[in-house]
Coordinates of C-alpha atoms in Angstrom, one line a residue:
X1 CA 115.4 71.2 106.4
X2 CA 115.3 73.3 103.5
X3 CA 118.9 73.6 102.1
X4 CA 119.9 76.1 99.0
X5 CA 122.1 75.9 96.2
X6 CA 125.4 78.3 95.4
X7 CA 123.1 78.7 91.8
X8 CA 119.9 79.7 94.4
X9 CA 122.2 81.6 96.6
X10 CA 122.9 83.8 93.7
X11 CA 119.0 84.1 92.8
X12 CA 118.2 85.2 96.0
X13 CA 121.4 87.9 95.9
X14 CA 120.3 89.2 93.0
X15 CA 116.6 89.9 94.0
X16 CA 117.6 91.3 97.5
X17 CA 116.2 88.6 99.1
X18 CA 117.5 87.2 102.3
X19 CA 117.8 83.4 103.2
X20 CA 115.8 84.1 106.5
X21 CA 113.5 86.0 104.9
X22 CA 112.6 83.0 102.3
X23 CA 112.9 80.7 105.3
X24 CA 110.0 82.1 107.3
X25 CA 107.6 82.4 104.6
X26 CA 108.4 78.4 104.1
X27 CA 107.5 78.0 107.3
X28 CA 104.6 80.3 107.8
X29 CA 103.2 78.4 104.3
X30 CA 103.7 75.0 107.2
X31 CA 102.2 76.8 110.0
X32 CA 99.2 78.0 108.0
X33 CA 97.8 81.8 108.7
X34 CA 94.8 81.8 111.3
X35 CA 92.2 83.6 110.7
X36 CA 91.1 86.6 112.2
X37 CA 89.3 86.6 115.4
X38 CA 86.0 89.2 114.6
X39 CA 84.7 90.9 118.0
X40 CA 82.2 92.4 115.8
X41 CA 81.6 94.8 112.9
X42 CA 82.1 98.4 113.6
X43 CA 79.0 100.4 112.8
X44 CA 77.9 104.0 113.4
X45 CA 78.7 105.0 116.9
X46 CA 80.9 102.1 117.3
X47 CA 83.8 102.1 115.4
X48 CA 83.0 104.6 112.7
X49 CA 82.1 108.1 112.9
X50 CA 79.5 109.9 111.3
X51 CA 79.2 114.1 111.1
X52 CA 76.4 116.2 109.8
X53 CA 77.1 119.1 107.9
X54 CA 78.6 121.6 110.2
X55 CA 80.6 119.2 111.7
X56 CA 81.9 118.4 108.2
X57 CA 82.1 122.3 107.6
X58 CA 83.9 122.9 110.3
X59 CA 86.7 119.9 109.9
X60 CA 86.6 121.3 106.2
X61 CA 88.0 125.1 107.7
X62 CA 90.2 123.7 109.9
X63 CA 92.1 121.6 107.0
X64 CA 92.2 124.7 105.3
X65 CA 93.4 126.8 107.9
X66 CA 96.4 124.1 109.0
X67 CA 97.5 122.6 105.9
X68 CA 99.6 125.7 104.8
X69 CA 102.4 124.6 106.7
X70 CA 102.0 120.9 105.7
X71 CA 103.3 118.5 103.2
X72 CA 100.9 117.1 101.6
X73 CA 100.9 114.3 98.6
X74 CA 98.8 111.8 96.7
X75 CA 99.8 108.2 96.7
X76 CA 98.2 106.3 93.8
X77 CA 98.4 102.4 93.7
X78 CA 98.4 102.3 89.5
X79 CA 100.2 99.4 88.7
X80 CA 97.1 97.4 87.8
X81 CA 96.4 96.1 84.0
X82 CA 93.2 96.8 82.3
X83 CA 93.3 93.2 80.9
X84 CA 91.0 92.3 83.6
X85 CA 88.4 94.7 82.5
X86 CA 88.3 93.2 79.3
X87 CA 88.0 89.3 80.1
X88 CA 84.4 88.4 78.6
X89 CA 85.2 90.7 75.8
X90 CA 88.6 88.0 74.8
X91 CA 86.0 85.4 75.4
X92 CA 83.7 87.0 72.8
X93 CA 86.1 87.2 70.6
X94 CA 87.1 83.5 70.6
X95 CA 83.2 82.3 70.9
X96 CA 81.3 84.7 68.6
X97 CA 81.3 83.9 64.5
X98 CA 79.5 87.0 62.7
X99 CA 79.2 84.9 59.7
X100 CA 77.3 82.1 61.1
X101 CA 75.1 83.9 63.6
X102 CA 73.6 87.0 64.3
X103 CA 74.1 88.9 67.8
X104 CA 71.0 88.5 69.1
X105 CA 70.8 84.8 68.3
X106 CA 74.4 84.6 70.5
X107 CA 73.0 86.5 73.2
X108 CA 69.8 84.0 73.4
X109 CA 72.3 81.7 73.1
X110 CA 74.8 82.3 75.4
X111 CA 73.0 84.8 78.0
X112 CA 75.9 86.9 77.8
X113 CA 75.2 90.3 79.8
X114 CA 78.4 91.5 79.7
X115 CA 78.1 92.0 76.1
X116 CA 74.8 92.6 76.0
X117 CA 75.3 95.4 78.3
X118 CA 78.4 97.0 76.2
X119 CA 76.4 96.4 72.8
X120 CA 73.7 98.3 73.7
X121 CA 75.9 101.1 75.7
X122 CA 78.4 101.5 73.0
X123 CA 77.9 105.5 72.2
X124 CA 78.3 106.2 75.7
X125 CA 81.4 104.6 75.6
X126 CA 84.9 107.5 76.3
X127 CA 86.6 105.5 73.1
X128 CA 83.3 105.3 70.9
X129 CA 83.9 108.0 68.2
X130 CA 87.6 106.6 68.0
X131 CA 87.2 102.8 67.2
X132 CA 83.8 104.1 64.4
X133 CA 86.2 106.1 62.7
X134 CA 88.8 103.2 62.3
X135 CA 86.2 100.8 61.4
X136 CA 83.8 102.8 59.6
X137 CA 82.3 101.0 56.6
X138 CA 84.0 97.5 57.2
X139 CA 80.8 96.2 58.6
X140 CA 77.5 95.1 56.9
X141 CA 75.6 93.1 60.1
X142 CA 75.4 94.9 63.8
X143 CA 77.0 91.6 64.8
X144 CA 80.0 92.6 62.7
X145 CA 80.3 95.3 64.0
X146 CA 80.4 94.7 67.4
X147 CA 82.8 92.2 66.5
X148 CA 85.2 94.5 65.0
X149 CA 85.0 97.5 67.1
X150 CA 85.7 94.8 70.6
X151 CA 88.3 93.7 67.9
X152 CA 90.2 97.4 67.4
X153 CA 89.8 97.9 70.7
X154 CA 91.8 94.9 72.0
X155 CA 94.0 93.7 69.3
X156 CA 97.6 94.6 69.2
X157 CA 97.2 95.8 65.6
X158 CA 94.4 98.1 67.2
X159 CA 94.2 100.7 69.9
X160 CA 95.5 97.5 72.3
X161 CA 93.4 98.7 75.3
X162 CA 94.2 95.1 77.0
X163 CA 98.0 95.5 77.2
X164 CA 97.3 99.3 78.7
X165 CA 97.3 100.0 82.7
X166 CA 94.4 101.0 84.0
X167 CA 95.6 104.2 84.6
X168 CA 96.2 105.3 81.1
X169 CA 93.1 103.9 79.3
X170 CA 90.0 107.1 78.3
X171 CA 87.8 106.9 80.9
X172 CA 85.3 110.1 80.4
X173 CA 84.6 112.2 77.0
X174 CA 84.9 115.7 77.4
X175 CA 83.9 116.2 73.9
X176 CA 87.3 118.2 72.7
X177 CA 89.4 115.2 74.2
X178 CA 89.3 112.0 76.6
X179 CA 90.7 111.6 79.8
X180 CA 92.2 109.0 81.5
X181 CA 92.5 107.9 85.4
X182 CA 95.7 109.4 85.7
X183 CA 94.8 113.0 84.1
X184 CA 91.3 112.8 86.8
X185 CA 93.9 112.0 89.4
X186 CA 96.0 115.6 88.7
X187 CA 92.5 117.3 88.6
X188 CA 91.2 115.7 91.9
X189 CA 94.7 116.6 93.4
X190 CA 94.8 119.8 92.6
X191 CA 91.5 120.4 94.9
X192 CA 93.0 119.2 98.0
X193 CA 96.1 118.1 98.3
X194 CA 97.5 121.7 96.8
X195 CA 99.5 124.3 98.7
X196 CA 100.8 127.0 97.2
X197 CA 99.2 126.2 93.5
X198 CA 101.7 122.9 93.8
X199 CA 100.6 119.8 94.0
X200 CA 103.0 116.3 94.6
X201 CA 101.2 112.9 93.5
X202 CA 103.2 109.7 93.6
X203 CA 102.1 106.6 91.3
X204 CA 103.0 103.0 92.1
X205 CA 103.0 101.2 88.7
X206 CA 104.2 98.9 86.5
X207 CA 108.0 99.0 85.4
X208 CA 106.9 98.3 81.7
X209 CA 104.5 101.1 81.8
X210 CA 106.9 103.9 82.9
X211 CA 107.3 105.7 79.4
X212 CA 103.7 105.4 78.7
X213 CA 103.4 107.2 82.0
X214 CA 105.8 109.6 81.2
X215 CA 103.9 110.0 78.1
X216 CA 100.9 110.9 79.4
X217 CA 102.0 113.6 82.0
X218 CA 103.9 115.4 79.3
X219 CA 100.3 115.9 77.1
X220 CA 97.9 116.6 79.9
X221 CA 100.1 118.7 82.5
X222 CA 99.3 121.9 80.2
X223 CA 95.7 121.6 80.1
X224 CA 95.5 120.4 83.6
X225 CA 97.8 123.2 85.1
X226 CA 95.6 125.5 83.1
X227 CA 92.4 124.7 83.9
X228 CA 93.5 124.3 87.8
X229 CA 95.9 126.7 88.4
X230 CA 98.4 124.6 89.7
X231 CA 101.6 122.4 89.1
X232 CA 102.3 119.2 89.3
X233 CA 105.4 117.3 90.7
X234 CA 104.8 113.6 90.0
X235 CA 106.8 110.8 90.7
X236 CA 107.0 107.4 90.2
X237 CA 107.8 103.7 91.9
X238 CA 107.5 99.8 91.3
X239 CA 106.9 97.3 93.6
X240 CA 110.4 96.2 94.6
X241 CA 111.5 92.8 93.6
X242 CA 113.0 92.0 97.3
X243 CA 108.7 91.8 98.2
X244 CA 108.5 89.0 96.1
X245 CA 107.7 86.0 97.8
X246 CA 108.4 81.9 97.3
X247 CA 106.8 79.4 96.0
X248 CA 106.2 76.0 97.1
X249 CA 104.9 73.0 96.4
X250 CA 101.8 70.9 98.2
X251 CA 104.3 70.0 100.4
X252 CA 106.1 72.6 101.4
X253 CA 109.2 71.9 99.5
X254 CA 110.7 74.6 97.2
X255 CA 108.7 74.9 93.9
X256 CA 111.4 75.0 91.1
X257 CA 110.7 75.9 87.3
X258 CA 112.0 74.2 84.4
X259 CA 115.5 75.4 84.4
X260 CA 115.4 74.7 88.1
X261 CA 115.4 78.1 89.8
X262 CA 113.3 79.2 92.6
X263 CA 109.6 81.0 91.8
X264 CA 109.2 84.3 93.2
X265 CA 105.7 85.5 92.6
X266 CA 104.5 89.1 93.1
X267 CA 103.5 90.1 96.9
X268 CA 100.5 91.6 96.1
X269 CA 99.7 95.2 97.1
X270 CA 100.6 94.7 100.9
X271 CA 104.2 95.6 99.2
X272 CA 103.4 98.7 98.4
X273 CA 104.0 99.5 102.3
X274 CA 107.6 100.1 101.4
X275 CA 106.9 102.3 98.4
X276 CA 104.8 104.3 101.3
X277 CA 107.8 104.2 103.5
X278 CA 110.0 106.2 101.2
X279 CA 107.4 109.2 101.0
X280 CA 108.2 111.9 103.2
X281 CA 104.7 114.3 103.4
X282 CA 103.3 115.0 106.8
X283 CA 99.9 114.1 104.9
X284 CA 99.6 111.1 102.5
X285 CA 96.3 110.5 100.5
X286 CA 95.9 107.3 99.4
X287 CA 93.5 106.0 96.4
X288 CA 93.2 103.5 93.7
X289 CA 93.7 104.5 90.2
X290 CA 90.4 103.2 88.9
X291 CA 88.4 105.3 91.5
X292 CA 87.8 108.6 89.9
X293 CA 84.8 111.1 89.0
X294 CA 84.0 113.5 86.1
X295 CA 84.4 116.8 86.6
X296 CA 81.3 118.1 87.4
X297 CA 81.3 115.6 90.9
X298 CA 84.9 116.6 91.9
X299 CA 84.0 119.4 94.7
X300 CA 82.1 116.8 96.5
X301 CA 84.5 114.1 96.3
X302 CA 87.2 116.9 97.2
X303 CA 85.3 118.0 100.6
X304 CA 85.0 114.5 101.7
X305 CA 88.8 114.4 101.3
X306 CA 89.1 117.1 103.4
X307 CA 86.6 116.2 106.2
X308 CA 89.2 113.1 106.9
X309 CA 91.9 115.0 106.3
X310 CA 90.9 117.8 108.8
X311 CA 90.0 115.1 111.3
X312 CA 93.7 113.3 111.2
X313 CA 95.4 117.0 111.5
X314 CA 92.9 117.8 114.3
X315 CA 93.6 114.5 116.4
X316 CA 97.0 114.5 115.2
X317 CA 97.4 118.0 117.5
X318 CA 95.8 116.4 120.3
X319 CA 98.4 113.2 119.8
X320 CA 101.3 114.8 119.4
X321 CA 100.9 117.1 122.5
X322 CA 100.2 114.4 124.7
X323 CA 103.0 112.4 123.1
X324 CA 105.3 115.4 124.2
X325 CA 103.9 115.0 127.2
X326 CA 104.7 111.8 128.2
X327 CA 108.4 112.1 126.8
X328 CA 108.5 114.8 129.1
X329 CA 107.3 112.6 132.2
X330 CA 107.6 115.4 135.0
X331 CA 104.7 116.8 134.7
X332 CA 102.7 113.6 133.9
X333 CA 100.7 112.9 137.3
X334 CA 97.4 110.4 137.5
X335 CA 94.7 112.6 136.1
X336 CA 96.5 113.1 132.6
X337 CA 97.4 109.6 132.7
X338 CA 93.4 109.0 132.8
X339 CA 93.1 112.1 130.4
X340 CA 95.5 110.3 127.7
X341 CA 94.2 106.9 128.2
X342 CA 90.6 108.3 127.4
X343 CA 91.7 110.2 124.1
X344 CA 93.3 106.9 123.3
X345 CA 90.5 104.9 123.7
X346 CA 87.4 107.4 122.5
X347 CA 89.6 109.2 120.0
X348 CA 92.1 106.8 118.5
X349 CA 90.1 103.4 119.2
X350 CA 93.2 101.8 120.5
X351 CA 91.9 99.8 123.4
X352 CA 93.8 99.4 126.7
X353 CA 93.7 96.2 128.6
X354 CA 91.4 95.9 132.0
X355 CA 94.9 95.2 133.9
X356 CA 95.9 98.5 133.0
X357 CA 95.0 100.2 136.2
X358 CA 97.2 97.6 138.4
X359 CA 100.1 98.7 136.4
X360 CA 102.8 100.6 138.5
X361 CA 103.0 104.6 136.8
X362 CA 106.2 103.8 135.2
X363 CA 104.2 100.4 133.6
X364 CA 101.5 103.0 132.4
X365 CA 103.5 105.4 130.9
X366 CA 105.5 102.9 128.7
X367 CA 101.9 101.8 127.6
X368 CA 100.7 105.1 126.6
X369 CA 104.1 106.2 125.2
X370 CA 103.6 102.9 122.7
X371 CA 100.1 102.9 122.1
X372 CA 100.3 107.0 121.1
X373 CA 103.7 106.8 119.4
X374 CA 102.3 105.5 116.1
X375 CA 101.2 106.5 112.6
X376 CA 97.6 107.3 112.4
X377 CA 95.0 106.6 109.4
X378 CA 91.5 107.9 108.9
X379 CA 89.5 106.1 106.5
X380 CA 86.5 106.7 104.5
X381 CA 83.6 104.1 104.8
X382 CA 80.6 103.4 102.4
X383 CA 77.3 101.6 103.3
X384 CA 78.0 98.2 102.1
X385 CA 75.5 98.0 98.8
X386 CA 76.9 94.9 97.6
X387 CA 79.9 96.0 96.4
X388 CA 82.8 93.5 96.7
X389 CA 85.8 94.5 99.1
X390 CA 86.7 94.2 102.7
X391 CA 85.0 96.2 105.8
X392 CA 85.3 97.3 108.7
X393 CA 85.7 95.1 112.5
X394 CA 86.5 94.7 115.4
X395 CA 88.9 91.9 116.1
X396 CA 90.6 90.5 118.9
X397 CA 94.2 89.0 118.7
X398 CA 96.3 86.0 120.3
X399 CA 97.0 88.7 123.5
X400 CA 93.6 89.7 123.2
X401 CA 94.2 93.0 122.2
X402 CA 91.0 94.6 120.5
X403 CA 91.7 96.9 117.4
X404 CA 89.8 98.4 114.4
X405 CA 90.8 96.7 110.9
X406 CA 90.1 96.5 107.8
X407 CA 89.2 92.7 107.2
X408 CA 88.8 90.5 103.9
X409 CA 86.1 87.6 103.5
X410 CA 89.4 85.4 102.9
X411 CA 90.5 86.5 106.7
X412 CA 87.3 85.4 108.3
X413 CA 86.5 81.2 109.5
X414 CA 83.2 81.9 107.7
X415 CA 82.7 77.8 108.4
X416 CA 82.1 79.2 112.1
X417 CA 78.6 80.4 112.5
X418 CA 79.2 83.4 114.9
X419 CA 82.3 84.8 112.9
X420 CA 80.0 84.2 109.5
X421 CA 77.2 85.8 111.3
X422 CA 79.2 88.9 113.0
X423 CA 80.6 89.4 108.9
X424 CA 77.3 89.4 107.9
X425 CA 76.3 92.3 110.0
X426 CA 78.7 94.6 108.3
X427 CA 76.9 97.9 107.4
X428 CA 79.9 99.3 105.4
X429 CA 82.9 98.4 103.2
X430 CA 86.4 99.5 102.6
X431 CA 86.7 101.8 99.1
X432 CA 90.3 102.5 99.6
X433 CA 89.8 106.4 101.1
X434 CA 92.7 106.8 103.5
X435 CA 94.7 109.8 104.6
X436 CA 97.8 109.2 106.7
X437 CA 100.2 111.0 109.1
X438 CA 103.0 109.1 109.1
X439 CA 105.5 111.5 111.6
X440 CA 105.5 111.5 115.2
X441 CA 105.2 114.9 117.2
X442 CA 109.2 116.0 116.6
X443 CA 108.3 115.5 112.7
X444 CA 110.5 112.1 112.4
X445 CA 108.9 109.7 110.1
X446 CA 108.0 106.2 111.2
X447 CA 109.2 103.4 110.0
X448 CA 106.0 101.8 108.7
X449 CA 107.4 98.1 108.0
X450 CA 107.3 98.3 112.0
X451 CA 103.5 98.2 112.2
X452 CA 102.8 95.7 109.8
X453 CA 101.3 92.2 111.5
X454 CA 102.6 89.8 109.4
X455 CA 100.1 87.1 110.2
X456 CA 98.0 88.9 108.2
X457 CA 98.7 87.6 104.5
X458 CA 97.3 85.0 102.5
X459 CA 98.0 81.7 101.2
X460 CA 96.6 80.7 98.2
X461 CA 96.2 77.5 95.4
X462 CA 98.3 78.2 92.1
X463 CA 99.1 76.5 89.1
X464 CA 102.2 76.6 86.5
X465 CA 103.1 74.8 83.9
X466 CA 100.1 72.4 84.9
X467 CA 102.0 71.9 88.2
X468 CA 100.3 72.7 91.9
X469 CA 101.7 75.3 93.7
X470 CA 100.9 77.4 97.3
X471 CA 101.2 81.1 96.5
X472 CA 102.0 84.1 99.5
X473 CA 100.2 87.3 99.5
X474 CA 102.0 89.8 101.6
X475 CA 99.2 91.5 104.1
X476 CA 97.3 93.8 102.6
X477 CA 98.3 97.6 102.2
X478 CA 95.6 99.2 103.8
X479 CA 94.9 95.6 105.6
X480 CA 97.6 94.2 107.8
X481 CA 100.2 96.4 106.6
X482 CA 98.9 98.8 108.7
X483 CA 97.3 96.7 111.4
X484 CA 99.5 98.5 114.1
X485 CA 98.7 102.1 113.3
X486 CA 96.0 103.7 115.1
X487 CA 92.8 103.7 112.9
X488 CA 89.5 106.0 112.7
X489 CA 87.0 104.9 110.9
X490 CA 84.4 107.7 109.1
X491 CA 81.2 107.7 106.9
X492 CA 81.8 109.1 103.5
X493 CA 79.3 110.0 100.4
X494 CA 78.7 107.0 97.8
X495 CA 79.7 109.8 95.2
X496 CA 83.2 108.6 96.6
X497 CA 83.3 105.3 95.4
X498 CA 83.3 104.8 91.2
X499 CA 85.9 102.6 91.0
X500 CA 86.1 100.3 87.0
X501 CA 86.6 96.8 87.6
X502 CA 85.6 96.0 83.8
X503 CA 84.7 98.4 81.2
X504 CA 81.1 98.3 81.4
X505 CA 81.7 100.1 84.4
X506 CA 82.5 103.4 82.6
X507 CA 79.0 103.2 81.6
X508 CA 77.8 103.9 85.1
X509 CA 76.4 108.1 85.8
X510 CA 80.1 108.7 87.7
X511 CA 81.5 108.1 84.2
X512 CA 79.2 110.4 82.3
X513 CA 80.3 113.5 81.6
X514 CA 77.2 116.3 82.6
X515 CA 76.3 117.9 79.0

């Protein structure tokens, strides 16, 4: 029986965590999570939809023709550090010795393509003409060099890219200046989710970060608002500290540090669900920071946008007048039953059960009423080219219920040959390209933490202070966080996927500005 402390009590208080709440993640850390049972991957035709071009067109016009009266908003997950990007560029720094070897001898040496990549990519680098003016004339070897400019780059005493969020680091050279993620984010915005020359974007980022954020806005909103007609409201959140979530040790027990307090740990992005919850919009678009284009690609990325986003408003019509319907009930009778049940199924991909037809009317109804009363998400799916990230299923749950979800390789019993085998067939992957309605058809908001499973996290093997530890990832934001919502799946354009998961990546054509 886990027992706390008055001095853990007071932990807890102060991070707005609840006892229960603490003792259920103990015990789901004892229970284990199961892995998810995969039906099989959704593909074209089943489970993800696929338009030509005047399909697209035509979902295009009707966005534009419906969103006048809408809320719309841009939510940005930005929290992330660009320290990642940089990790074999520390390791240089600690393994490479100008003065008693020359580059190429290390890169024999050492087979280090990272480097060998950046080294011979440097001019095409956002930051290039920055660092060679701040090391000009300091070097006498190309191995020096390179040295010194990964140097100025990282160092604290330099331009510190490592310590930066993602967000705020130059990403593409427009020759006059640099921009950043976030400043491509206002652009992008402006395209789609604008009414009225106003657009609202919402970042989730780092406490720490929040003047540097700040910063930023208040030098780019004049050339952005200039060059886009249009203003910006933007507003900011952190991931609340009552999402953390407990450590423990091998055992179970409570994992205490030094001074014996409890270890919280971050829940991963799954807590950004209750940043969502707070917006308001009647149209959220939701996309990583690092995932931006130059400006030259934006109008396609833009009507891809807007082909999802006319699809939700479009379905969302259909929804909401059939959920109207069925709070009505008078004029509900047995062939709108079937009509609903069919939109639900073909449109919505929320499977019914076999048994539904010896259901009594009443039984039917209440099925319906729960199955259409829920937030919808249509997300954008690229062929899988070997890009890292989760995809698209099928899966079937303890009830066996069928639904469409976004799965992780983490999620899948890849030790059994038919699940590896059915996540093998996976023609697409998940880029993080989702636009939401989040209101029911009076215009009341959901409460999302409603429709999150939360047997969908993850339990993982930590260290600290050279101790074991098991760590607990909430569920996923666009994973089980949502698990509960009713899901569409589409094909979208590679274009809209660039995202910069190290810094080589800004040497890829997405990050090169058209001359």
């Amino acid at each position: 029986m886990t027992k706390f402390s008055e001095t853990d009590k007071k932990q807890l208080a102060s991070k707005g965590i609840e006892e229960k709440k603490v003792l259920n993640q103990i015990e789901t850390f004892k229970e284990g999570i199961p892995f998810v049972k995969l039906e099989s991957a959704a593909v074209i035709g089943q489970g993800i939809e696929k338009f030509d071009k005047k399909e697209e067109q035509e979902l295009i016009s009707f966005f534009e023709s419906n969103k006048e009266n809408k809320s719309l908003l841009k939510f940005v997950p930005a929290s992330g550090a660009a320290s990642r990007m940089f990790k074999a560029f520390f390791n240089f720094l600690d393994k490479y010795n100008s003065e008693k070897e020359t580059l190429e001898a290390y890169l024999g040496r050492t087979n280090d393509s990272a480097i060998k990549t950046f080294s011979e990519g440097l001019k095409s680098l956002p930051f290039y003409e920055i660092i060679q003016k701040r090391i000009k004339g300091k070097a006498t070897t190309k191995g020096e060099e390179l040295y010194l400019f990964i140097e100025e780059m990282l160092s604290e005493k330099g331009l510190n890219y490592g310590f930066f969020p993602k967000g705020l680091l130059p990403f593409h050279n427009y020759k006059d200046f640099a921009s950043t993620p976030f400043e491509e984010h206002l652009k992008e915005a402006s395209l789609y989710a604008n009414t009225n020359n106003e657009a609202n974007l919402h970042f989730t980022i780092s406490e720490q970060h929040g003047d540097m954020f700040n910063a930023e806005f208040d030098k780019v909103k004049e050339r952005v608002s200039s060059q886009t007609n249009t203003s910006f409201n933007v507003s900011y959140s952190f991931q609340k500290p009552q999402t953390d979530t407990i450590a423990v040790n091998m055992d179970n027990s409570l994992f205490r540090n030094s001074d014996d307090s409890l270890l919280f740990r971050p829940g991963g992005h799954g807590a950004l669900i209750e940043n969502l919850n707070e917006q308001n919009a009647d149209v959220i678009f939701i996309k990583n920071i690092d995932n931006v284009v130059t400006s030259d690609l934006l109008n396609e990325v833009s009507d891809s946008k807007k082909v999802l986003a006319g699809l939700l408003l479009k379905v969302q019509q259909k929804a909401f007048s059939y959920a109207a319907l069925l709070e009505k009930g008078s004029d509900v009778n047995t062939q709108s039953i079937s009509e609903i049940k069919e939109f639900l199924e073909n449109e919505l991909n929320a499977k019914i059960s076999d048994h539904f037809k010896g259901y009594s009317q009443a039984e039917q109804l209440e099925i319906l009423k729960d199955k259409i009363n829920r937030p919808i998400r249509v997300c954008g799916m690229v062929k899988n080219e070997g890009e890292p990230g989760g995809g698209p299923f099928w899966i079937k749950d303890k009830k066996d219920n069928i639904s469409l979800q976004i799965i992780e390789s983490a999620q899948v019993d890849v030790s059994n040959s038919q699940q590896k085998e059915i996540f093998s067939n996976s023609t697409h992957f998940n880029p993080v390209d989702l636009i939401c309605g989040v209101k029911n058809h009076k215009g009341e908001k959901y409460n999302l933490l409603n429709f999150v499973d939360e047997k969908q996290g993850f339990i993982t093997d930590k260290t600290k202070d050279g101790k074991e530890l098991k760590a607990l990832e909430l569920p996923g934001l666009w994973n089980g966080a949502m698990a509960f919502w009713n899901t569409i799946f589409v094909e979208v354009p590679l274009v809209t996927f660039n995202p910069v998961k190290t810094v080589n990546d800004l040497l890829k054509p997405a990050h090169q500005v058209s001359e």
